[in-house]
Amino acid sequence: MKLIVTVVGKDQVGIIAKVSANLAELKVNILDISQTILNDKFTMMMSVDLDESFSTITDLKKKLNILETDMHLAIQVYNEEIFNYMHKI
Amino acid sequence: MNRFEVLETIGMINNEKLDIRTITMGISLFDCADENPVRACEKIYNKIVSKAKDLVRVGEDIENTYGIPIVNKRVSVTPISLVAAASKTDNYTIFAEALDRAAKETGINFIGGFTSLVQKGFLNADRILFNSIAQALSTTERVCASVNVASTQAGINMDAVREMGQIIVETAQLTKDRNAIGCAKLVVFANAVNDNPFMAGAFLGVGEAETVINVGVSGPGVVKAALEEYKGADFETIAEVIKKTAFKITRVGQLVAKEAARRLNTNFGIVDLSLAPTPSIGDSVAHILEEMGVEKCGAPGTTAALMMLNDAVKKGGVMASSSVGGLSGAFIPVSEDLGMIEAVEAGALTLEKLEAMTAVCSVGLDMIAIPGDTTAETISGIMADEMAIGVVNNKTTATRLIPVPGKGVGDFVEFGGLLGRAPIMSVNKFSCNTFISRGGRIPAPLHSLKN
């Protein structure tokens, strides 16, 4: 299952490192990263693959929730299919 | 994956209240008929619980997997008048109570199908069901009742219309300690559809599969937000914007419906191309019409704006789903739409204007609170007018009128939750008693020589 992870918040040192480390711990493979500063905010979008991982989408969300609170970020996880369905004919 | 597309989708869900309004599982109860009513109720309970036991969990799993909220999980069943007809009893309240128990056991919030189809005439069972509606709605919590009293093929059964006026008054009386909430769960239809996922009018009609998943989407906030970018644009332009937005909304419904059907090991029925409002801020159909340029919903131009909105939603949605059905269109339930409530309070929106609006959109005079002293005949008269609009235009229309005992124009009534709050609306004071007392059937309209 491919997921889209979005991370938005105040720019600070180590966001990508910490998000990536969390994903690696669950053996979630990163396929693509795009990151920019949008309206003064750090905005990152990751495409990740859950197939090799031992964790479920719920476990992943829980783990990222902790990071979200620690670093004052907004992290969201969506199944990629919803974007494909909505935007591709 | 295009970043802007991802952000657009996330914005729709987080800021503009895009959600799946309901996943409704249709369950056929034909095989539950039994001469012994207690046994029939047992079979009904067991069948619903066994078929729908995973509905709520699967709904929550899909919500979690795709990140899209699914507001309601519900069940619709075969019209009870058809199932209970075999049972020897003169009161069907126990059937409603069996449905209510099954709803509570499975964790769904509403179950629809305490229903009679009497557009052309009454079965004995329909008489019994009619006599049981008020009691059934007062002793149950989650059961929704509906009655089809008219169709384009059969005309309007005016005996049924007269009786439904009386039943609505009776239901209001029996549930007066709860602001006549029984009437909020009772719909009177013309041209009712067999695959409607929306309450209170959902039932699983004849000709449908054993079990089926029907999905209703929502998203008035998304349409309004899209239109905000096109202030002053002409109608061709905004029709295009609405079509594109409706396509996107409906695609999500299609994804969820197919996934739910797969996980529940049942058939995917239809996606209902609906714009269904809720009482929360940013989720109003009236506010879309106001965004188009009418000062308040109900001002001159409102009917034209609604016609365009409704048509564009269908045009955009049809291509997005492999199977479209249900009520499909914009809903205008007064108590469930913040903009409608405001418009009534401001004096912009009247019952008569709402009636005109129902000629060009989905459903009808929906969730309208009227003074508690409104007579049964007047309620039947309003109902007959609404049925006439449906019958002659070959479309579904309905009424869900709530005469709130002890309340008058200027008062407010709170139903809570998705049912919202409603201002009591003024009703024309002149009588239609002689008209309603005639009885019989208004013949089906001619379908040629159209002008």
XYZ file of C-alpha atoms in Angstrom:
540
model
C 0.000 0.000 0.000
C 1.385 3.386 -0.999
C 0.779 6.286 1.347
C 1.194 10.032 1.179
C 2.608 11.604 4.332
C 2.322 15.369 4.657
C 4.236 17.370 7.228
C 3.492 21.043 7.836
C 4.807 23.332 10.578
C 7.391 25.853 11.766
C 10.716 25.265 10.044
C 13.335 23.812 12.395
C 16.441 21.665 12.313
C 15.907 17.936 11.865
C 12.319 17.568 10.633
C 13.219 15.417 7.632
C 15.752 13.465 9.687
C 13.295 12.654 12.446
C 10.381 11.804 10.164
C 12.660 9.581 8.075
C 14.080 7.892 11.185
C 10.566 7.113 12.421
C 9.638 5.631 9.050
C 12.853 3.587 8.941
C 12.173 2.114 12.389
C 8.922 0.678 11.013
C 10.637 -0.427 7.772
C 8.523 1.981 5.766
C 10.272 2.694 2.457
C 10.397 6.289 1.186
C 9.744 6.545 -2.571
C 9.700 10.278 -3.094
C 10.106 13.476 -1.094
C 9.174 16.991 -2.075
C 9.759 19.810 0.355
C 9.403 23.569 0.245
C 8.709 26.598 2.409
C 5.131 27.679 1.720
C 3.795 30.858 3.414
C 6.739 30.731 5.860
C 5.901 27.163 6.763
C 7.883 24.017 6.280
C 5.768 21.867 3.936
C 6.809 18.357 3.016
C 5.097 15.639 1.088
C 6.391 12.092 1.091
C 5.327 9.131 -0.962
C 6.026 5.967 1.054
C 5.499 2.243 0.633
C 4.055 0.202 3.479
C 4.337 -3.201 1.788
C 7.734 -4.170 3.245
C 6.809 -2.885 6.668
C 5.544 -4.962 9.570
C 3.335 -2.104 10.741
C -0.198 -1.065 9.792
C -1.362 2.392 8.803
C -2.750 2.764 12.343
C 0.638 1.960 13.937
C 2.342 4.408 11.601
C -0.142 7.144 12.453
C 0.358 6.534 16.192
C 4.118 6.732 15.903
C 4.011 9.912 13.839
C 1.500 11.401 16.273
C 4.139 11.364 19.006
C 6.607 13.168 16.737
C 3.838 15.599 15.758
C 3.367 16.626 19.381
C 7.111 16.743 20.190
C 8.015 18.998 17.259
C 4.720 20.979 17.036
C 4.030 19.805 13.497
C 0.912 18.712 11.640
C 1.520 15.267 10.164
C -1.112 13.489 8.131
C -1.179 10.104 6.465
C -3.421 9.216 3.513
C -3.762 6.221 1.247
C -2.441 7.297 -2.163
C -5.495 5.861 -3.892
C -7.745 8.738 -2.770
C -5.598 11.204 -4.752
C -5.470 8.945 -7.811
C -9.214 8.518 -7.748
C -9.920 12.194 -7.362
C -7.474 13.654 -9.858
C -6.874 11.022 -12.543
C -9.508 10.043 -15.109
C 1.917 12.655 -7.637
C 1.270 16.356 -8.191
C 1.786 18.362 -5.011
C -1.041 20.787 -5.724
C -3.510 17.983 -6.261
C -2.522 16.406 -2.962
C -2.867 19.726 -1.158
C -6.224 20.363 -2.835
C -7.615 17.040 -1.630
C -6.290 17.517 1.897
C -7.736 21.040 1.964
C -11.129 19.699 0.918
C -11.132 17.176 3.757
C -9.638 19.358 6.489
C -10.999 22.829 5.722
C -14.053 22.351 3.533
C -15.671 19.398 5.294
C -15.548 16.922 2.440
C -16.868 13.680 3.830
C -18.769 10.572 2.993
C -22.161 11.309 4.480
C -23.323 7.733 4.715
C -22.508 4.152 3.909
C -25.879 2.449 3.863
C -26.189 -1.308 3.678
C -29.389 -2.491 2.064
C -30.596 -5.818 3.444
C -33.500 -7.745 1.937
C -35.924 -9.099 4.524
C -38.216 -10.999 2.153
C -37.043 -14.336 3.531
C -37.999 -13.264 7.071
C -41.751 -13.328 6.457
C -43.549 -15.617 8.906
C -47.136 -16.223 9.948
C -46.057 -15.833 13.548
C -45.092 -12.145 14.044
C -42.731 -12.903 16.945
C -40.837 -15.403 14.827
C -40.762 -12.959 11.915
C -39.219 -10.321 14.199
C -36.642 -12.816 15.430
C -35.643 -13.636 11.857
C -35.447 -9.933 10.987
C -33.248 -9.172 13.991
C -30.954 -12.125 13.305
C -30.594 -11.361 9.621
C -29.755 -7.677 10.119
C -27.288 -8.416 12.900
C -25.543 -11.148 10.905
C -25.297 -9.107 7.673
C -24.429 -5.730 9.209
C -22.301 -6.830 12.172
C -19.091 -5.555 10.534
C -20.568 -2.444 8.899
C -19.486 0.054 11.548
C -16.009 -1.485 11.957
C -15.415 -1.583 8.182
C -16.593 2.027 7.900
C -14.118 3.064 10.579
C -11.308 1.059 8.954
C -11.896 2.751 5.607
C -11.979 6.107 7.346
C -8.633 5.326 8.929
C -7.044 3.962 5.752
C -8.038 6.738 3.372
C -8.194 9.638 5.802
C -11.714 10.573 4.722
C -14.399 10.922 7.414
C -17.432 8.653 7.053
C -20.140 10.338 9.084
C -22.871 7.700 9.196
C -23.149 3.961 8.886
C -26.737 2.871 8.340
C -29.000 0.090 7.197
C -32.014 0.128 4.891
C -34.381 -2.837 4.661
C -37.260 -4.155 2.573
C -40.469 -2.173 3.217
C -41.872 -3.701 6.400
C -45.428 -3.697 5.001
C -44.267 -6.294 2.437
C -42.419 -8.459 4.968
C -45.023 -8.263 7.723
C -47.968 -8.933 5.386
C -47.657 -12.683 6.051
C -47.847 -12.250 9.840
C -51.112 -12.557 11.733
C -51.207 -9.398 13.806
C -52.956 -6.035 13.770
C -50.024 -3.911 14.956
C -46.528 -3.683 13.433
C -44.867 -1.797 16.285
C -43.038 -4.983 17.292
C -41.402 -5.002 13.851
C -40.134 -1.466 14.409
C -38.849 -2.523 17.818
C -36.988 -5.464 16.266
C -35.367 -3.061 13.781
C -34.437 -0.726 16.641
C -32.811 -3.543 18.636
C -30.847 -4.644 15.561
C -29.702 -1.050 14.974
C -28.462 -0.771 18.555
C -26.729 -4.154 18.424
C -24.850 -3.298 15.211
C -24.015 0.250 16.353
C -25.616 2.014 13.389
C -27.375 5.323 14.066
C -30.465 4.918 11.854
C -32.318 2.084 10.178
C -34.804 2.823 7.397
C -37.619 0.733 6.011
C -40.671 0.989 8.251
C -42.274 1.697 4.937
C -45.465 1.370 2.904
C -45.873 1.839 -0.843
C -49.450 2.967 -1.424
C -49.297 5.197 -4.494
C -52.119 3.274 -6.129
C -53.862 1.472 -3.292
C -53.596 -0.125 0.143
C -52.728 -3.711 1.018
C -54.232 -4.865 4.310
C -50.666 -4.735 5.584
C -50.367 -1.072 4.544
C -53.428 -0.253 6.657
C -51.829 -1.952 9.647
C -48.523 -0.196 9.053
C -50.229 3.202 8.739
C -51.994 2.592 12.054
C -48.676 1.618 13.684
C -46.445 4.488 12.460
C -47.084 6.984 15.277
C -46.661 4.406 18.028
C -43.624 2.813 16.337
C -41.840 6.161 16.016
C -42.554 7.048 19.617
C -41.326 3.778 21.139
C -38.192 3.408 19.009
C -35.133 5.589 18.738
C -33.339 4.756 15.491
C -36.122 3.556 13.190
C -37.106 5.727 10.223
C -40.461 5.429 8.498
C -41.460 6.414 4.982
C -44.554 6.172 2.839
C -44.810 6.505 -0.932
C -48.200 8.083 -1.638
C -47.780 9.127 -5.248
C -46.014 8.285 -8.500
C -45.928 9.571 -12.043
C -47.432 6.262 -13.244
C -50.194 6.025 -10.624
C -51.038 9.608 -9.682
C -51.585 10.767 -6.091
C -53.382 8.575 -3.557
C -55.296 11.343 -1.785
C -56.711 8.950 0.833
C -53.140 8.198 1.862
C -52.288 11.915 1.803
C -55.230 12.660 4.110
C -54.281 9.876 6.497
C -50.622 10.893 6.565
C -51.641 14.403 7.670
C -53.400 12.835 10.653
C -50.509 10.444 11.360
C -48.018 13.331 11.389
C -50.136 15.215 13.939
C -50.468 12.050 16.024
C -46.733 11.325 15.847
C -45.993 14.893 16.940
C -48.325 14.461 19.932
C -46.805 11.137 20.980
C -43.276 12.582 20.843
C -44.088 16.100 22.089
C -41.776 15.713 25.093
C -38.908 15.412 22.556
C -39.927 18.329 20.275
C -41.968 16.042 18.016
C -38.807 14.223 16.924
C -40.914 11.319 15.630
C -41.884 13.519 12.663
C -38.209 14.081 11.821
C -38.008 10.338 11.144
C -41.065 10.191 8.881
C -40.953 10.983 5.153
C -43.848 11.116 2.687
C -42.713 10.521 -0.903
C -43.774 10.842 -4.491
C -41.719 8.589 -6.801
C -39.653 7.113 -3.944
C -36.462 5.381 -5.128
C -35.421 1.832 -4.256
C -31.751 2.503 -3.600
C -31.730 5.679 -1.527
C -28.899 5.675 1.039
C -30.155 8.768 2.880
C -32.369 8.813 5.965
C -35.102 9.153 6.859
C -36.405 7.926 3.495
C -34.115 4.940 2.878
C -35.536 1.492 2.169
C -34.404 -1.397 -0.013
C -36.959 -1.685 -2.777
C -38.211 -4.606 -4.804
C -35.782 -5.608 -7.549
C -32.656 -4.939 -5.490
C -30.018 -7.552 -4.566
C -29.968 -9.544 -1.311
C -27.513 -7.114 0.279
C -26.029 -4.011 -1.272
C -23.847 -1.035 -0.359
C -25.137 2.412 -1.338
C -23.090 5.491 -0.580
C -24.091 9.125 -0.207
C -21.383 11.759 -0.610
C -21.379 15.286 0.685
C -19.435 18.460 0.143
C -21.354 21.759 -0.028
C -18.316 23.428 1.575
C -16.053 22.232 -1.236
C -18.362 23.661 -3.907
C -18.653 26.973 -2.079
C -14.875 27.244 -1.648
C -14.363 26.496 -5.362
C -16.854 29.223 -6.336
C -15.168 31.772 -4.060
C -12.276 31.830 -6.558
C -14.637 32.912 -9.363
C -16.359 36.033 -8.098
C -18.128 37.838 -10.944
C -17.542 35.031 -13.478
C -20.370 34.183 -15.887
C -22.659 31.154 -15.533
C -20.879 28.946 -18.090
C -17.707 29.366 -16.061
C -19.231 28.592 -12.675
C -21.181 25.645 -14.107
C -17.834 24.204 -15.221
C -16.336 24.805 -11.771
C -19.233 23.016 -10.084
C -19.050 20.094 -12.509
C -15.330 19.591 -11.894
C -15.791 19.840 -8.138
C -18.717 17.405 -8.180
C -16.595 14.979 -10.175
C -13.877 15.025 -7.529
C -16.320 14.650 -4.651
C -18.090 11.755 -6.330
C -14.836 9.943 -7.129
C -14.172 9.686 -3.416
C -17.665 8.242 -2.969
C -16.996 5.694 -5.706
C -13.702 4.654 -4.074
C -15.291 4.245 -0.652
C -18.375 2.439 -1.988
C -16.340 -0.125 -3.916
C -13.958 -0.645 -1.017
C -16.808 -1.049 1.480
C -18.599 -3.531 -0.771
C -15.383 -5.529 -1.194
C -14.590 -5.616 2.522
C -18.157 -6.532 3.465
C -18.280 -9.150 0.722
C -21.426 -7.704 -0.825
C -22.566 -5.836 -3.944
C -21.724 -2.244 -4.745
C -25.066 -0.592 -5.456
C -24.911 3.081 -6.264
C -23.293 6.375 -5.392
C -25.849 9.077 -4.651
C -24.639 12.313 -6.286
C -25.718 14.489 -3.476
C -24.851 17.795 -1.885
C -25.996 17.104 1.640
C -25.606 19.929 4.156
C -25.099 19.681 7.922
C -25.846 22.327 10.551
C -22.123 23.047 11.046
C -20.386 26.134 9.665
C -19.076 25.763 6.093
C -21.382 22.896 5.142
C -24.405 24.722 3.720
C -26.174 24.503 0.357
C -27.831 27.896 1.008
C -24.390 29.480 1.289
C -23.483 28.159 -2.193
C -26.558 29.912 -3.622
C -25.540 33.079 -1.782
C -21.996 32.738 -3.144
C -23.572 32.722 -6.615
C -24.965 36.162 -5.882
C -28.368 36.111 -4.170
C -28.194 38.208 -1.003
C -30.021 35.635 1.110
C -31.300 32.208 0.143
C -34.909 32.763 -0.911
C -34.320 36.080 -2.714
C -35.421 36.305 -6.361
C -32.989 34.239 -8.429
C -32.692 31.486 -5.819
C -34.668 28.908 -7.812
C -32.573 29.534 -10.935
C -29.351 29.307 -8.924
C -30.465 26.024 -7.361
C -31.501 24.596 -10.732
C -28.064 25.298 -12.145
C -26.287 23.930 -9.084
C -28.338 20.733 -9.087
C -27.834 20.129 -12.786
C -24.100 20.797 -12.697
C -23.649 18.473 -9.706
C -25.299 15.653 -11.660
C -23.342 16.332 -14.842
C -20.047 16.285 -12.956
C -20.945 13.321 -10.798
C -22.305 10.979 -13.449
C -18.927 10.446 -15.072
C -17.221 9.880 -11.736
C -19.161 6.789 -10.752
C -19.863 3.505 -12.493
C -23.342 3.408 -10.991
C -25.370 6.406 -9.969
C -28.719 6.359 -8.221
C -30.568 7.269 -5.052
C -31.871 10.786 -4.805
C -28.895 12.438 -6.563
C -29.082 16.209 -6.280
C -28.796 19.080 -3.838
C -30.712 18.702 -0.580
C -32.404 21.648 1.093
C -33.384 20.442 4.583
C -34.045 23.615 6.545
C -33.038 22.504 10.057
C -29.874 20.798 8.782
C -28.484 23.766 6.874
C -27.088 26.803 8.679
C -27.691 29.114 5.697
C -31.313 27.993 5.371
C -31.905 28.608 9.087
C -30.410 32.112 8.783
C -32.497 32.833 5.683
C -35.734 31.843 7.434
C -34.814 33.970 10.465
C -34.084 36.950 8.232
C -37.493 36.588 6.557
C -35.926 35.811 3.168
C -37.078 32.222 2.872
C -40.701 31.126 3.117
C -42.486 27.810 2.785
C -43.829 28.853 -0.627
C -40.345 29.702 -1.951
C -39.037 26.384 -0.636
C -41.844 24.651 -2.518
C -40.740 26.339 -5.749
C -37.133 25.307 -5.062
C -38.152 21.665 -4.678
C -39.309 21.651 -8.305
C -35.696 21.942 -9.444
C -33.682 19.950 -6.908
C -33.539 16.725 -4.992
C -36.226 15.669 -2.511
C -38.549 18.347 -1.183
C -39.935 20.175 1.834
C -37.440 18.639 4.194
C -37.050 19.101 7.959
C -39.433 22.011 8.195
C -40.850 22.863 11.601
C -44.343 24.364 11.519
C -46.656 25.657 14.277
C -48.020 22.970 16.611
C -51.594 24.062 15.966
C -51.379 23.383 12.197
C -54.314 21.118 11.319
C -53.929 17.654 9.800
C -55.812 18.875 6.707
C -53.394 21.762 6.156
C -50.437 19.366 6.493
C -52.119 17.090 3.934
C -52.639 20.095 1.652
C -48.942 21.046 1.778
C -48.116 17.410 1.156
C -50.487 17.169 -1.835
C -48.885 20.253 -3.429
C -45.440 18.750 -3.011
C -46.532 15.372 -4.405
C -48.030 17.176 -7.433
C -44.647 18.743 -8.211
C -42.987 15.314 -8.144
C -45.670 13.510 -10.103
C -45.907 15.990 -12.936
C -42.138 16.498 -13.213
C -41.353 12.782 -13.097
C -38.993 13.206 -10.148
C -38.780 12.272 -6.499
C -40.230 14.762 -4.055
C -41.031 14.388 -0.392
C -42.169 16.151 2.730
C -40.759 15.875 6.219
C -42.910 18.342 8.157
C -42.733 18.703 11.921
C -45.681 20.365 13.673
C -44.125 21.080 17.074
C -46.753 21.056 19.848
C -46.795 24.246 21.902
C -44.582 26.204 19.498
C -45.495 28.996 17.096
C -43.883 31.230 14.485
C -40.804 32.942 15.942
C -39.943 30.002 18.209
C -37.008 27.654 17.686
C -36.842 23.931 18.083
C -33.700 21.869 18.759
C -33.445 18.322 17.462
C -29.742 17.898 18.146
C -26.954 16.289 16.131
C -27.301 16.026 12.375
C -31.020 16.849 12.564
C -30.092 20.348 13.681
C -32.329 23.172 14.856
C -35.232 24.791 13.102
C -37.154 28.057 13.252
C -40.917 27.479 13.198
C -42.094 28.574 9.755
C -45.326 30.345 8.981
C -48.053 28.358 7.208
C -50.825 29.815 5.006
C -53.888 30.312 7.231
C -56.572 29.560 4.639
C -58.290 26.191 4.750
C -58.109 23.232 2.348
C -60.419 20.987 4.405
C -63.015 20.498 1.666
C -60.317 19.663 -0.872
C -58.644 17.090 1.362
C -61.916 15.481 2.479
C -62.761 14.459 -1.105
C -60.465 11.431 -1.021
C -59.801 9.099 -3.949
C -56.892 9.372 -6.337
C -55.655 12.225 -8.484
C -55.113 10.504 -11.857
C -51.659 10.061 -13.337
C -50.665 12.992 -15.537
C -50.466 12.899 -19.316
C -47.001 12.399 -20.734
C -47.371 13.761 -24.164
C -48.670 17.135 -25.417
C -46.138 18.723 -23.063
C -46.096 22.468 -22.785
